[in-house]
């Protein structure tokens, strides 16, 4: 299958999975468990949606690997791996805020974000009625419109960020926000990293930064940003919570230098 065909499959599955998530949300949400901390929740729908995605891939791409938030990793034999977050923005989902998404990426090579090459991606935000897609070399798209990151930020950058679930990390993350605000016109904390990155691709945000994301949070979004002409970097890879920065070239570079302590961004 070509990157375009894989992208079409990712989009089709993300659309179906998104509809299931939305339907379940309408029926009410039941909490299944808490994970790393009390704030880190999983709903019954997270599990059911991942199951649906996994079963569809098992039927349509039986030899491919899988890396999912809820059901873990399985190596494949084709060199391709599907990296899946069934519901990114679970806290929004549980609270009835529409900024949640199904994030599906297909990547080539070792199932390690530093080594894989993104092939295609789909991020479905069913409550918002939007489906973002990208395929390697073919650009990033929303409803037939080609996406492009922003180039100019004369009034400062509109940035997205997020915070981890562990309260012990909040002070450090807030100190980082203080530093990054020197280059910002304003800040958004939407609650789904996959949507944040889709918005960077769409030029709705100029840039994004967050520590401690998992591969399924950013795999699809990073493909979208790069295919929309932007850049994505992961920094401090040996740290417990590596930093991810994304944006158009200029914003990405300024974020990168502020985060690494080299400048205030002006
Ligand atoms: C979370 C969201 C959130 C980000 C957290 C992630 P989840 O994913 O992407 O925006 O700030 O770091 O863990 O838990 O809702 O799938
Ligand atoms: Ca997530």
XYZ file of C-alpha atoms and ligand atoms in Angstrom:
283
model
C 0.000 0.000 0.000
C 1.210 3.516 -0.789
C 1.400 6.276 1.836
C -1.789 7.744 0.362
C -3.622 4.414 0.684
C -2.371 3.951 4.226
C -3.538 7.488 4.979
C -6.984 6.705 3.558
C -7.185 3.608 5.751
C -6.057 5.579 8.825
C -8.715 8.199 8.051
C -11.443 5.613 7.578
C -10.631 3.873 10.862
C -10.239 7.180 12.737
C -13.627 8.306 11.445
C -15.329 5.094 12.563
C -13.525 5.097 15.921
C -14.401 8.754 16.449
C -18.074 8.051 15.829
C -17.984 5.235 18.380
C -16.315 7.505 20.958
C -18.882 10.225 20.340
C -21.780 7.781 20.578
C -20.489 6.377 23.854
C -20.030 9.909 25.162
C -23.681 10.597 24.410
C -24.651 7.525 26.404
C -22.621 8.701 29.435
C -19.042 8.027 30.488
C -17.974 5.404 32.963
C -14.548 5.583 34.458
C -12.696 2.283 34.105
C -9.573 3.020 36.157
C -6.956 5.550 37.118
C -3.477 4.994 35.727
C -0.208 6.712 36.694
C -1.853 9.193 39.090
C -5.387 10.002 40.275
C -5.755 12.542 37.475
C -4.744 10.020 34.796
C -7.973 8.241 33.912
C -9.137 5.681 31.415
C -12.777 5.266 30.472
C -14.545 2.169 29.186
C -14.741 3.992 25.846
C -10.915 4.358 25.596
C -10.654 0.576 25.777
C -13.539 -0.166 23.455
C -12.322 2.326 20.836
C -8.792 0.920 20.892
C -10.238 -2.558 20.517
C -12.191 -1.474 17.444
C -9.082 0.074 15.875
C -6.974 -2.955 16.671
C -9.495 -5.377 15.219
C -9.853 -3.396 12.001
C -6.090 -3.309 11.592
C -5.817 -7.010 12.354
C -8.218 -7.680 9.473
C -6.868 -5.156 6.984
C -3.143 -5.049 7.832
C -2.448 -8.368 9.613
C 1.364 -8.202 9.362
C 1.801 -4.673 10.721
C 2.914 -3.866 14.256
C 0.790 -1.991 16.780
C 1.549 0.426 19.601
C -1.519 1.601 21.488
C -2.083 3.568 24.671
C -4.409 1.019 26.259
C -3.309 -2.350 24.921
C 0.433 -1.925 24.436
C 2.884 -3.021 21.754
C 2.989 -5.886 19.306
C 5.791 -6.180 16.768
C 4.881 -6.839 13.148
C 6.678 -8.329 10.152
C 6.144 -5.637 7.489
C 8.266 -2.828 8.971
C 5.129 -0.729 9.542
C 3.657 0.029 12.973
C 0.353 1.682 13.814
C 0.658 4.095 16.731
C -2.735 4.724 18.270
C -4.283 6.868 20.966
C -7.955 5.809 21.046
C -9.060 8.923 22.936
C -6.525 11.700 23.331
C -7.957 14.220 25.737
C -9.604 11.689 28.032
C -10.145 14.259 30.784
C -12.020 16.521 28.335
C -14.002 13.472 27.246
C -14.925 12.624 30.827
C -15.959 16.227 31.549
C -17.993 16.633 28.354
C -15.592 19.053 26.641
C -15.475 18.434 22.888
C -11.693 18.752 22.452
C -10.894 15.058 22.336
C -9.621 13.028 19.408
C -8.754 9.651 17.981
C -5.115 9.730 16.878
C -3.779 7.152 14.411
C -0.313 7.163 12.821
C 1.418 4.581 10.681
C 5.209 4.679 10.877
C 8.047 2.810 9.226
C 11.157 1.384 10.897
C 11.923 0.660 14.535
C 8.908 1.347 16.784
C 10.810 4.172 18.509
C 9.874 7.800 17.803
C 13.531 8.803 17.419
C 14.050 6.211 14.721
C 10.792 5.773 12.890
C 9.735 7.621 9.771
C 6.132 8.830 9.700
C 4.152 7.488 6.731
C 0.560 8.649 7.254
C -1.695 10.051 9.951
C -5.299 10.775 10.840
C -6.637 12.751 13.800
C -10.399 12.694 14.161
C -12.105 15.153 16.519
C -15.679 13.835 16.252
C -17.322 16.327 18.606
C -15.758 19.141 16.578
C -16.656 17.458 13.275
C -13.094 17.557 11.962
C -10.730 14.977 10.490
C -7.100 15.940 9.868
C -5.065 13.684 7.563
C -1.548 13.522 6.159
C 0.523 11.223 3.973
C 4.278 11.320 3.453
C 5.174 13.678 0.631
C 1.501 14.483 -0.031
C 0.838 17.210 2.529
C -1.645 17.573 5.383
C -5.344 18.095 4.790
C -8.595 19.069 6.479
C -11.820 18.578 4.522
C -10.122 18.871 1.147
C -8.150 21.960 2.154
C -4.381 21.718 2.207
C -2.881 22.784 5.530
C 0.089 25.052 6.061
C 1.801 26.119 9.294
C 2.150 29.846 9.965
C 5.323 31.644 8.923
C 4.947 35.089 10.458
C 4.110 35.935 14.073
C 4.518 39.720 14.248
C 2.392 40.023 17.415
C 4.080 37.073 19.100
C 3.176 33.413 18.756
C -0.111 31.815 19.785
C 1.175 28.710 21.534
C -0.352 25.515 22.840
C 0.966 23.465 25.700
C -0.065 20.774 28.152
C 0.796 19.474 31.600
C 1.401 15.970 32.808
C -0.863 14.269 35.327
C 1.706 14.084 38.124
C 1.281 17.129 40.417
C 4.989 16.929 41.262
C 5.789 18.121 37.747
C 3.551 21.200 37.742
C 6.022 23.683 39.256
C 8.643 22.883 36.645
C 6.139 23.052 33.801
C 4.837 26.414 35.027
C 8.387 27.771 35.240
C 8.825 26.730 31.615
C 5.580 28.517 30.675
C 6.954 31.697 32.270
C 10.048 31.500 30.076
C 8.184 30.668 26.891
C 5.669 33.503 27.403
C 8.412 35.928 26.361
C 7.757 34.920 22.750
C 3.982 34.413 23.025
C 0.976 36.560 22.273
C -1.120 34.092 24.283
C -1.271 30.478 25.416
C -3.847 27.697 24.982
C -4.139 24.493 27.009
C -6.723 22.579 25.062
C -6.293 19.139 26.620
C -5.458 16.960 23.615
C -1.913 17.023 22.290
C -3.094 15.427 19.040
C -5.517 18.328 18.492
C -2.848 20.862 19.501
C -0.493 19.490 16.853
C -3.284 19.309 14.258
C -3.957 22.973 14.993
C -0.283 23.829 14.482
C -0.510 22.085 11.099
C -3.656 24.099 10.300
C -2.104 27.433 11.336
C -4.584 27.790 14.214
C -1.667 27.725 16.631
C 1.793 29.044 15.777
C 3.552 26.481 17.946
C 3.278 23.872 20.679
C 5.478 22.600 23.484
C 4.965 19.937 26.139
C 7.094 17.715 28.341
C 6.506 14.044 28.987
C 4.247 13.118 26.078
C 3.947 9.489 25.091
C 4.538 8.366 21.484
C 0.811 7.811 20.845
C 0.069 11.411 21.933
C 2.232 12.965 19.217
C 2.907 10.357 16.481
C 0.060 11.428 14.180
C 0.293 15.122 15.069
C 4.014 15.254 14.266
C 3.372 13.818 10.791
C 0.647 16.435 10.248
C 2.934 19.307 11.288
C 5.820 18.167 9.093
C 3.552 17.595 6.101
C 2.145 21.095 6.642
C 5.664 22.513 6.275
C 6.549 22.742 9.967
C 9.184 21.216 12.216
C 8.961 18.985 15.295
C 11.790 18.181 17.696
C 12.158 16.180 20.846
C 14.722 17.499 23.317
C 16.361 16.137 26.468
C 15.739 12.567 25.429
C 17.556 11.214 28.493
C 15.306 13.128 30.871
C 12.344 11.449 32.572
C 10.051 13.753 30.606
C 11.548 14.748 27.251
C 10.281 17.994 25.726
C 8.509 18.162 22.374
C 8.423 21.429 20.430
C 6.618 22.057 17.146
C 5.800 24.944 14.855
C 6.687 26.731 11.668
C 10.464 26.948 11.267
C 10.934 30.290 13.056
C 8.642 29.517 16.005
C 10.055 26.008 16.316
C 13.617 27.376 16.457
C 12.751 30.050 19.027
C 10.894 27.557 21.189
C 13.818 25.212 20.948
C 16.305 27.821 22.030
C 14.154 29.038 24.944
C 13.510 25.518 26.154
C 17.167 24.653 26.042
C 17.969 27.804 28.016
C 19.743 29.578 25.188
C 17.462 32.592 24.858
C 14.293 34.318 25.946
C 12.839 34.607 22.485
C 12.409 38.424 22.663
C -3.126 13.642 27.340
C -3.475 14.801 26.432
C -3.102 16.106 27.085
C -1.649 16.159 27.448
C -1.284 14.975 28.331
C -1.664 13.665 27.633
P -4.686 11.441 27.301
O -3.458 12.400 26.746
O -2.810 14.704 25.202
O -3.342 17.223 26.254
O -1.368 17.356 28.139
O 0.108 15.021 28.527
O -1.344 12.581 28.468
O -4.265 10.949 28.642
O -5.885 12.288 27.344
O -4.755 10.360 26.255
Ca -3.044 10.868 24.833
